[in-house]
Amino acid sequence: MKVLITGGAGFIGGNFVHYMLNKYPQYEIFNLDYLTYAGDLTKHKEIEKNNNYHFIKADISDHEVIIDLFNKNHFDYVIHFAAESHVDRSIADPGIFIQTNVRGTQILLDAAKNASITKFVHISTDEVYGELDFDPDTFFTEETHLQPNSPYSASKASSDLLVRAYHETYNLPINITRCSNNYGPYHFPEKLIPLTISRALNDEKVPVYGTGENVRDWLHVYDHCAAIDLVMHQGVIGDVYNVGGHNERTNLDIVKTIIKELGKSEELIQFVQDRLGHDKRYAIDSTKLKKLGWRPEYNFETGISQTIKWYLDNEKWWKEIISGEYQTYFEKQYKIHF
Ligand code: NAD
Ligand code: DAU
């Protein structure tokens, strides 16, 4: 079985590459990644010599390269993670989000439609549904209308619609997964949880947007990997599956939990100007995926403790990241506040 994983040098794709090589040692895994600021291969050091692991450096929006790759290889599955993924960057500079997330996905779909693949699994996000209010009884289901609010989520919703259209028009066998916020090892330190851990460890102020009352629904990345595995092998062709573990927390709760666990002072919390168009709340109903047999294994308390420990044990990985181009990004993103 040949599996093409796009974005396998990033956070979730990288964890999924490891998951697949461990669980299916007989599968051949092709990790295609352009190695943008968010991609790094140091996380794959120990699998480099595995004969069933191959790395391809390529841009999914390079039509010629992608078509040529599919002409030369027969992939059974395409699991498509590659994307620009950070909402704040999409607010500052939407163009690359359209190029990678929309055009890049369409090029992959074009290549896949002529390649008689078994399935194309598109990794999407709950953000395509827009936002919920604070009524705890409301959830996103697969039937919720798409109402994306940021350039990032609009680009992901556009790619979802293209994936759907290639299924309807060309019979391309597809699934779409829409997951809530992930956390865990190798989470890039521009996102709330690793940002808080890395800054608190350095005794630096932790920026909380607005009042910190916005709610996200957190899922451990290993539970997300297991969900994708299930959808890949057992999902009904053409269907969408929501993924989420009912771990709703306000951003302020998340930051306070991490600061407490690290034994630091809450004086590190710095309330800053709110994100433009900041979605209030996300909460996922994953009943459909549970009917397929999926259950999350991590509760948030255990998962966040293990994640904090991972960041303590792997300082070299994130310290290298935050000392590079990240500094320029951080100053530009937060300079008005610090
Ligand atoms: P990430 O930013 O950590 O990784 C993205 C990867 O894609 C990087 O390795 C990057 O180098 C690669 N990439 C970017 N542009 C590329 C291009 N043009 N060609 C080839 N590779 C390219 O992202 P992530 O957080 O791991 O998210 C992965 C996917 O999961 C995304 O599609 C995202 O929308 C989706 N998702 C993320 C979350 C989350 O909480 N992080 C939740 C739900 C869904
Ligand atoms: O819901 C799934 C989505 O989760 C994915 O599709 C995205 O790729 C992923 O980045 C994530 O998006 P969010 O915008 O929810 O994640 P982020 O970590 O950027 O922010 C989480 C919350 O924390 C959000 O309400 C904004 C807030 N926040 C974030 C940052 C970076 C802060 O308060 N301060 C910050 O400095």
Tab-separated table of C-alpha atoms and ligand atoms in Angstrom:
chain	number	residue	atom	x	y	z
A	1	MET	CA	0.000	0.000	0.000
A	2	LYS	CA	1.467	3.357	-1.033
A	3	VAL	CA	0.311	6.333	1.014
A	4	LEU	CA	1.088	9.925	0.021
A	5	ILE	CA	0.957	12.222	3.057
A	6	THR	CA	1.161	15.930	2.221
A	7	GLY	CA	2.370	18.279	4.959
A	8	GLY	CA	4.089	15.415	6.790
A	9	ALA	CA	6.816	17.736	8.126
A	10	GLY	CA	4.272	19.818	10.056
A	11	PHE	CA	2.578	19.281	13.406
A	12	ILE	CA	-0.320	16.901	12.690
A	13	GLY	CA	1.055	15.441	9.438
A	14	GLY	CA	4.356	14.731	11.203
A	15	ASN	CA	2.624	12.867	14.015
A	16	PHE	CA	0.550	10.992	11.431
A	17	VAL	CA	3.683	9.847	9.541
A	18	HIS	CA	5.003	8.306	12.794
A	19	TYR	CA	1.604	6.818	13.625
A	20	MET	CA	1.345	5.128	10.212
A	21	LEU	CA	4.882	3.717	10.175
A	22	ASN	CA	4.302	2.255	13.658
A	23	LYS	CA	0.864	0.839	13.018
A	24	TYR	CA	1.311	-0.315	9.420
A	25	PRO	CA	5.002	-1.243	9.012
A	26	GLN	CA	4.158	-2.889	5.679
A	27	TYR	CA	2.817	0.386	4.144
A	28	GLU	CA	5.092	2.611	2.088
A	29	ILE	CA	4.827	6.207	3.303
A	30	PHE	CA	5.650	9.157	1.037
A	31	ASN	CA	5.902	12.463	2.911
A	32	LEU	CA	5.503	15.394	0.504
A	33	ASP	CA	6.265	18.754	2.079
A	34	TYR	CA	7.570	22.114	0.864
A	35	LEU	CA	9.290	22.790	4.204
A	36	THR	CA	7.827	26.233	4.769
A	37	TYR	CA	8.495	27.977	8.095
A	38	ALA	CA	6.120	25.405	9.694
A	39	GLY	CA	7.806	22.277	8.344
A	40	ASP	CA	10.886	20.632	9.811
A	41	LEU	CA	12.468	17.249	9.281
A	42	THR	CA	14.366	16.939	12.549
A	43	LYS	CA	11.241	15.275	13.977
A	44	HIS	CA	11.794	12.439	11.487
A	45	LYS	CA	15.462	11.756	12.277
A	46	GLU	CA	14.801	8.259	13.613
A	47	ILE	CA	12.737	7.143	10.617
A	48	GLU	CA	15.051	8.493	7.900
A	49	LYS	CA	16.620	5.077	7.392
A	50	ASN	CA	13.322	3.185	7.316
A	51	ASN	CA	13.051	1.704	3.797
A	52	ASN	CA	9.305	2.313	3.831
A	53	TYR	CA	9.669	6.064	4.445
A	54	HIS	CA	10.405	8.525	1.627
A	55	PHE	CA	10.599	12.307	1.694
A	56	ILE	CA	9.718	14.460	-1.313
A	57	LYS	CA	10.340	18.188	-1.167
A	58	ALA	CA	7.675	19.792	-3.371
A	59	ASP	CA	5.120	22.599	-3.459
A	60	ILE	CA	1.550	21.310	-3.827
A	61	SER	CA	0.731	24.378	-5.909
A	62	ASP	CA	3.376	23.485	-8.511
A	63	HIS	CA	1.161	21.851	-11.139
A	64	GLU	CA	3.912	20.337	-13.277
A	65	VAL	CA	5.778	18.764	-10.364
A	66	ILE	CA	2.640	17.277	-8.799
A	67	ILE	CA	1.275	15.823	-12.055
A	68	ASP	CA	4.698	14.357	-12.840
A	69	LEU	CA	4.883	12.796	-9.344
A	70	PHE	CA	1.536	11.055	-9.819
A	71	ASN	CA	2.544	9.905	-13.311
A	72	LYS	CA	5.644	8.242	-11.896
A	73	ASN	CA	4.067	6.668	-8.774
A	74	HIS	CA	0.868	4.830	-8.106
A	75	PHE	CA	-0.453	6.001	-4.739
A	76	ASP	CA	-3.301	4.063	-3.135
A	77	TYR	CA	-4.148	6.797	-0.637
A	78	VAL	CA	-3.594	10.549	-0.488
A	79	ILE	CA	-3.906	12.035	3.002
A	80	HIS	CA	-3.819	15.781	2.504
A	81	PHE	CA	-2.596	17.884	5.457
A	82	ALA	CA	-0.392	20.459	3.676
A	83	ALA	CA	-1.703	23.952	4.275
A	84	GLU	CA	-1.015	27.355	5.664
A	85	SER	CA	-2.592	26.818	9.075
A	86	HIS	CA	-2.271	29.905	11.307
A	87	VAL	CA	-5.281	32.251	11.542
A	88	ASP	CA	-3.225	35.307	12.599
A	89	ARG	CA	-0.918	34.939	9.579
A	90	SER	CA	-3.990	34.709	7.317
A	91	ILE	CA	-5.270	38.014	8.720
A	92	ALA	CA	-1.908	39.676	8.055
A	93	ASP	CA	-1.377	38.151	4.577
A	94	PRO	CA	-4.255	36.151	3.024
A	95	GLY	CA	-2.705	35.592	-0.445
A	96	ILE	CA	-0.521	32.581	0.337
A	97	PHE	CA	-3.526	30.893	2.004
A	98	ILE	CA	-5.424	31.001	-1.287
A	99	GLN	CA	-2.383	29.823	-3.227
A	100	THR	CA	-1.578	26.838	-0.981
A	101	ASN	CA	-4.914	25.843	0.521
A	102	VAL	CA	-7.164	26.395	-2.505
A	103	ARG	CA	-4.976	26.202	-5.624
A	104	GLY	CA	-2.672	23.587	-4.065
A	105	THR	CA	-5.615	21.357	-3.129
A	106	GLN	CA	-7.132	21.698	-6.611
A	107	ILE	CA	-3.838	20.644	-8.226
A	108	LEU	CA	-3.620	17.581	-5.968
A	109	LEU	CA	-7.228	16.715	-6.805
A	110	ASP	CA	-6.458	17.014	-10.536
A	111	ALA	CA	-3.505	14.686	-10.167
A	112	ALA	CA	-5.493	12.215	-8.042
A	113	LYS	CA	-8.529	12.073	-10.345
A	114	ASN	CA	-6.492	10.516	-13.153
A	115	ALA	CA	-4.607	8.123	-10.899
A	116	SER	CA	-7.246	5.539	-9.855
A	117	ILE	CA	-6.502	5.981	-6.169
A	118	THR	CA	-8.445	4.158	-3.444
A	119	LYS	CA	-9.162	7.333	-1.490
A	120	PHE	CA	-8.290	11.022	-1.075
A	121	VAL	CA	-8.700	12.097	2.553
A	122	HIS	CA	-8.851	15.861	2.956
A	123	ILE	CA	-7.882	17.093	6.428
A	124	SER	CA	-10.064	20.085	7.126
A	125	THR	CA	-11.084	21.998	10.232
A	126	ASP	CA	-14.073	22.872	12.397
A	127	GLU	CA	-13.326	26.542	11.613
A	128	VAL	CA	-15.136	26.173	8.269
A	129	TYR	CA	-18.404	26.199	10.262
A	130	GLY	CA	-17.729	29.692	11.651
A	131	GLU	CA	-18.453	30.293	15.313
A	132	LEU	CA	-20.933	29.212	17.983
A	133	ASP	CA	-22.234	31.389	20.792
A	134	PHE	CA	-21.601	30.449	24.433
A	135	ASP	CA	-24.731	28.256	24.789
A	136	PRO	CA	-23.089	24.983	25.940
A	137	ASP	CA	-25.783	22.863	24.246
A	138	THR	CA	-24.880	23.944	20.692
A	139	PHE	CA	-22.387	22.001	18.567
A	140	PHE	CA	-21.098	21.835	14.992
A	141	THR	CA	-22.477	18.787	13.186
A	142	GLU	CA	-21.615	17.672	9.646
A	143	GLU	CA	-24.851	19.383	8.537
A	144	THR	CA	-23.927	22.811	9.959
A	145	HIS	CA	-23.637	25.404	7.166
A	146	LEU	CA	-20.183	26.567	6.192
A	147	GLN	CA	-19.727	30.150	7.425
A	148	PRO	CA	-15.972	30.726	7.646
A	149	ASN	CA	-14.927	34.011	9.242
A	150	SER	CA	-11.172	34.315	8.672
A	151	PRO	CA	-9.155	34.212	5.444
A	152	TYR	CA	-7.689	30.908	6.741
A	153	SER	CA	-11.055	29.256	7.348
A	154	ALA	CA	-12.448	30.669	4.080
A	155	SER	CA	-9.536	29.078	2.227
A	156	LYS	CA	-10.141	25.738	3.988
A	157	ALA	CA	-13.892	25.896	3.258
A	158	SER	CA	-13.084	26.606	-0.402
A	159	SER	CA	-10.837	23.557	-0.526
A	160	ASP	CA	-13.562	21.434	1.114
A	161	LEU	CA	-15.992	22.504	-1.621
A	162	LEU	CA	-13.473	21.614	-4.323
A	163	VAL	CA	-12.953	18.168	-2.773
A	164	ARG	CA	-16.721	17.671	-2.709
A	165	ALA	CA	-17.036	18.863	-6.333
A	166	TYR	CA	-14.340	16.432	-7.563
A	167	HIS	CA	-16.309	13.631	-5.907
A	168	GLU	CA	-19.630	14.699	-7.440
A	169	THR	CA	-18.224	15.517	-10.891
A	170	TYR	CA	-15.454	12.969	-11.406
A	171	ASN	CA	-16.389	10.277	-8.867
A	172	LEU	CA	-13.121	10.817	-7.029
A	173	PRO	CA	-13.331	8.673	-3.861
A	174	ILE	CA	-12.967	11.148	-1.004
A	175	ASN	CA	-13.534	11.816	2.676
A	176	ILE	CA	-13.317	15.132	4.474
A	177	THR	CA	-12.464	15.305	8.187
A	178	ARG	CA	-13.177	18.443	10.235
A	179	CYS	CA	-11.311	18.412	13.517
A	180	SER	CA	-11.227	20.802	16.446
A	181	ASN	CA	-8.037	22.327	17.929
A	182	ASN	CA	-5.203	19.818	18.310
A	183	TYR	CA	-2.430	19.859	20.902
A	184	GLY	CA	0.541	17.576	21.599
A	185	PRO	CA	4.181	17.004	20.556
A	186	TYR	CA	5.698	19.150	17.774
A	187	HIS	CA	2.967	21.815	17.906
A	188	PHE	CA	4.539	24.910	16.335
A	189	PRO	CA	5.145	27.598	18.993
A	190	GLU	CA	3.077	30.303	17.249
A	191	LYS	CA	-0.142	28.553	18.445
A	192	LEU	CA	-1.681	29.225	21.873
A	193	ILE	CA	-0.617	26.110	23.837
A	194	PRO	CA	3.037	25.832	22.733
A	195	LEU	CA	3.328	29.645	22.741
A	196	THR	CA	2.232	29.702	26.384
A	197	ILE	CA	4.520	26.832	27.396
A	198	SER	CA	7.597	28.244	25.663
A	199	ARG	CA	7.088	31.836	26.858
A	200	ALA	CA	6.203	30.892	30.433
A	201	LEU	CA	9.286	28.666	30.623
A	202	ASN	CA	11.346	31.706	29.571
A	203	ASP	CA	9.498	33.922	32.120
A	204	GLU	CA	8.132	36.034	29.243
A	205	LYS	CA	4.673	37.608	29.057
A	206	VAL	CA	1.966	35.383	27.569
A	207	PRO	CA	-0.391	37.289	25.217
A	208	VAL	CA	-4.101	36.549	25.681
A	209	TYR	CA	-6.407	38.080	23.081
A	210	GLY	CA	-9.320	40.212	24.314
A	211	THR	CA	-10.693	38.999	27.631
A	212	GLY	CA	-9.580	35.380	27.178
A	213	GLU	CA	-13.167	34.121	27.254
A	214	ASN	CA	-13.183	32.601	23.740
A	215	VAL	CA	-13.639	28.835	23.823
A	216	ARG	CA	-11.820	26.127	21.878
A	217	ASP	CA	-12.474	22.351	21.911
A	218	TRP	CA	-9.110	20.605	22.388
A	219	LEU	CA	-8.128	17.160	21.098
A	220	HIS	CA	-4.823	15.333	21.531
A	221	VAL	CA	-3.080	14.949	18.176
A	222	TYR	CA	-2.746	11.151	18.696
A	223	ASP	CA	-6.551	10.892	18.938
A	224	HIS	CA	-6.798	12.891	15.698
A	225	CYS	CA	-4.354	10.471	14.010
A	226	ALA	CA	-6.457	7.481	15.086
A	227	ALA	CA	-9.582	9.193	13.715
A	228	ILE	CA	-7.942	9.778	10.324
A	229	ASP	CA	-6.763	6.150	10.227
A	230	LEU	CA	-10.336	4.994	10.804
A	231	VAL	CA	-11.826	7.336	8.195
A	232	MET	CA	-9.123	6.378	5.693
A	233	HIS	CA	-9.889	2.649	6.025
A	234	GLN	CA	-13.587	2.628	6.911
A	235	GLY	CA	-15.119	6.001	6.079
A	236	VAL	CA	-18.061	5.911	3.667
A	237	ILE	CA	-16.890	7.308	0.321
A	238	GLY	CA	-18.043	10.903	-0.168
A	239	ASP	CA	-18.751	11.527	3.532
A	240	VAL	CA	-17.636	14.242	5.936
A	241	TYR	CA	-16.611	13.325	9.520
A	242	ASN	CA	-16.305	15.740	12.434
A	243	VAL	CA	-13.542	14.972	14.960
A	244	GLY	CA	-13.547	16.326	18.513
A	245	GLY	CA	-13.349	15.140	22.099
A	246	HIS	CA	-15.633	17.534	24.061
A	247	ASN	CA	-12.783	19.294	25.843
A	248	GLU	CA	-14.048	22.860	25.806
A	249	ARG	CA	-11.882	25.396	27.625
A	250	THR	CA	-11.640	29.188	27.579
A	251	ASN	CA	-8.270	30.503	26.429
A	252	LEU	CA	-7.734	32.002	29.879
A	253	ASP	CA	-8.315	28.582	31.499
A	254	ILE	CA	-5.754	27.029	29.156
A	255	VAL	CA	-3.128	29.657	29.917
A	256	LYS	CA	-3.749	29.481	33.699
A	257	THR	CA	-3.572	25.659	33.655
A	258	ILE	CA	-0.191	25.712	31.916
A	259	ILE	CA	1.230	28.484	34.117
A	260	LYS	CA	0.130	26.623	37.262
A	261	GLU	CA	1.592	23.319	36.077
A	262	LEU	CA	4.912	25.056	35.352
A	263	GLY	CA	4.898	26.675	38.817
A	264	LYS	CA	4.965	30.186	37.315
A	265	SER	CA	3.080	33.360	38.288
A	266	GLU	CA	-0.192	34.489	36.698
A	267	GLU	CA	1.436	37.906	36.460
A	268	LEU	CA	2.904	36.601	33.216
A	269	ILE	CA	-0.555	36.891	31.626
A	270	GLN	CA	-0.836	39.959	29.410
A	271	PHE	CA	-4.239	40.795	27.938
A	272	VAL	CA	-3.704	42.227	24.450
A	273	GLN	CA	-5.788	43.603	21.597
A	274	ASP	CA	-8.271	41.018	20.297
A	275	ARG	CA	-7.790	39.063	17.057
A	276	LEU	CA	-9.831	40.612	14.212
A	277	GLY	CA	-13.058	38.649	13.618
A	278	HIS	CA	-12.159	36.395	16.570
A	279	ASP	CA	-14.497	33.357	16.574
A	280	LYS	CA	-16.186	33.071	19.988
A	281	ARG	CA	-16.526	29.357	20.433
A	282	TYR	CA	-15.936	26.030	18.643
A	283	ALA	CA	-17.493	22.762	19.827
A	284	ILE	CA	-17.696	19.563	17.840
A	285	ASP	CA	-20.364	16.854	17.713
A	286	SER	CA	-18.487	13.737	16.596
A	287	THR	CA	-21.382	11.272	16.964
A	288	LYS	CA	-21.015	10.151	13.337
A	289	LEU	CA	-17.348	9.197	13.796
A	290	LYS	CA	-18.128	7.467	17.092
A	291	LYS	CA	-20.674	5.321	15.241
A	292	LEU	CA	-17.767	4.225	13.028
A	293	GLY	CA	-15.956	3.087	16.213
A	294	TRP	CA	-13.710	6.022	17.210
A	295	ARG	CA	-13.204	7.036	20.852
A	296	PRO	CA	-10.672	9.603	22.080
A	297	GLU	CA	-8.183	8.079	24.531
A	298	TYR	CA	-6.835	11.252	26.122
A	299	ASN	CA	-8.655	13.359	28.650
A	300	PHE	CA	-7.443	16.939	28.604
A	301	GLU	CA	-5.797	16.914	32.055
A	302	THR	CA	-3.547	13.930	31.257
A	303	GLY	CA	-2.927	15.101	27.707
A	304	ILE	CA	-1.842	18.620	28.662
A	305	SER	CA	0.457	17.349	31.454
A	306	GLN	CA	2.159	14.953	29.044
A	307	THR	CA	2.439	17.704	26.453
A	308	ILE	CA	4.052	20.113	28.925
A	309	LYS	CA	6.499	17.365	29.885
A	310	TRP	CA	7.258	16.792	26.185
A	311	TYR	CA	8.145	20.485	25.768
A	312	LEU	CA	10.381	20.312	28.859
A	313	ASP	CA	12.134	17.230	27.462
A	314	ASN	CA	12.451	18.660	23.940
A	315	GLU	CA	13.634	22.206	24.557
A	316	LYS	CA	16.190	21.934	21.773
A	317	TRP	CA	13.422	21.503	19.158
A	318	TRP	CA	11.366	24.558	20.065
A	319	LYS	CA	14.279	26.768	21.132
A	320	GLU	CA	15.803	26.394	17.688
A	321	ILE	CA	12.495	27.450	16.118
A	322	ILE	CA	11.897	30.486	18.279
A	323	SER	CA	15.426	31.758	17.769
A	324	GLY	CA	15.094	31.923	13.965
A	325	GLU	CA	12.700	33.725	11.564
A	326	TYR	CA	10.061	33.287	14.274
A	327	GLN	CA	11.539	36.318	16.114
A	328	THR	CA	10.638	38.580	13.175
A	329	TYR	CA	7.134	37.105	12.996
A	330	PHE	CA	6.620	37.538	16.732
A	331	GLU	CA	7.771	41.156	16.765
A	332	LYS	CA	5.511	42.005	13.817
A	333	GLN	CA	2.491	40.185	15.260
A	334	TYR	CA	2.776	41.448	18.849
A	335	LYS	CA	4.981	44.565	18.719
A	336	ILE	CA	2.108	46.928	19.461
A	337	HIS	CA	1.467	45.074	22.708
A	338	PHE	CA	4.898	44.335	24.208
B	1	NAD	P1	1.329	23.036	10.232
B	1	NAD	O1	1.330	24.478	9.849
B	1	NAD	O2	2.032	22.605	11.477
B	1	NAD	O3	1.974	22.172	9.027
B	1	NAD	C1	1.679	22.419	7.698
B	1	NAD	C2	2.699	21.676	6.840
B	1	NAD	O4	2.364	21.902	5.460
B	1	NAD	C3	4.148	22.170	7.035
B	1	NAD	O5	5.014	21.073	7.163
B	1	NAD	C4	4.431	22.944	5.763
B	1	NAD	O6	5.811	22.921	5.384
B	1	NAD	C5	3.557	22.221	4.753
B	1	NAD	N1	3.216	23.076	3.598
B	1	NAD	C6	2.753	24.362	3.645
B	1	NAD	N2	2.602	24.822	2.380
B	1	NAD	C7	2.937	23.809	1.554
B	1	NAD	C8	2.978	23.674	0.131
B	1	NAD	N3	2.649	24.694	-0.682
B	1	NAD	N4	3.335	22.484	-0.393
B	1	NAD	C9	3.689	21.447	0.419
B	1	NAD	N5	3.707	21.529	1.759
B	1	NAD	C10	3.331	22.702	2.314
B	1	NAD	O7	-0.184	22.615	10.214
B	1	NAD	P2	-0.974	21.595	11.179
B	1	NAD	O8	-1.399	22.322	12.389
B	1	NAD	O9	-0.192	20.338	11.294
B	1	NAD	O10	-2.283	21.343	10.294
B	1	NAD	C11	-2.279	20.327	9.291
B	1	NAD	C12	-3.633	20.303	8.608
B	1	NAD	O11	-4.647	20.032	9.576
B	1	NAD	C13	-4.026	21.632	7.955
B	1	NAD	O12	-4.662	21.344	6.734
B	1	NAD	C14	-4.988	22.277	8.932
B	1	NAD	O13	-5.912	23.084	8.259
B	1	NAD	C15	-5.640	21.041	9.537
B	1	NAD	N6	-6.130	21.193	10.932
B	1	NAD	C16	-5.292	21.676	11.913
B	1	NAD	C17	-5.747	21.735	13.231
B	1	NAD	C18	-4.869	22.216	14.353
B	1	NAD	O14	-5.349	22.364	15.487
B	1	NAD	N7	-3.569	22.464	14.133
B	1	NAD	C19	-7.053	21.315	13.534
B	1	NAD	C20	-7.882	20.857	12.496
B	1	NAD	C21	-7.381	20.778	11.209
B	2	DAU	O1	-10.113	24.697	15.329
B	2	DAU	C1	-9.108	24.154	14.524
B	2	DAU	C2	-8.052	25.206	14.241
B	2	DAU	O2	-7.320	25.390	15.436
B	2	DAU	C3	-7.135	24.829	13.089
B	2	DAU	O3	-7.875	24.761	11.894
B	2	DAU	C4	-5.996	25.857	12.931
B	2	DAU	O4	-5.101	25.420	11.937
B	2	DAU	C5	-5.291	25.962	14.263
B	2	DAU	O5	-4.267	26.938	14.174
B	2	DAU	C6	-6.259	26.311	15.377
B	2	DAU	O6	-6.789	27.657	15.183
B	2	DAU	P1	-6.995	28.665	16.407
B	2	DAU	O7	-7.005	30.045	15.873
B	2	DAU	O8	-8.134	28.242	17.253
B	2	DAU	O9	-5.632	28.350	17.228
B	2	DAU	P2	-4.595	29.344	17.974
B	2	DAU	O10	-3.676	28.476	18.771
B	2	DAU	O11	-4.005	30.333	17.036
B	2	DAU	O12	-5.528	30.137	18.977
B	2	DAU	C7	-6.310	29.445	19.949
B	2	DAU	C8	-7.097	30.495	20.724
B	2	DAU	O13	-6.169	31.281	21.497
B	2	DAU	C9	-7.832	31.480	19.832
B	2	DAU	O14	-9.075	31.808	20.440
B	2	DAU	C10	-6.942	32.716	19.807
B	2	DAU	C11	-6.252	32.665	21.159
B	2	DAU	N1	-4.876	33.208	21.186
B	2	DAU	C12	-3.987	32.763	20.249
B	2	DAU	C13	-2.701	33.259	20.216
B	2	DAU	C14	-1.705	32.805	19.170
B	2	DAU	C15	-4.490	34.111	22.156
B	2	DAU	O15	-5.309	34.484	23.036
B	2	DAU	N2	-3.221	34.586	22.136
B	2	DAU	C16	-2.312	34.224	21.193
B	2	DAU	O16	-1.161	34.736	21.234
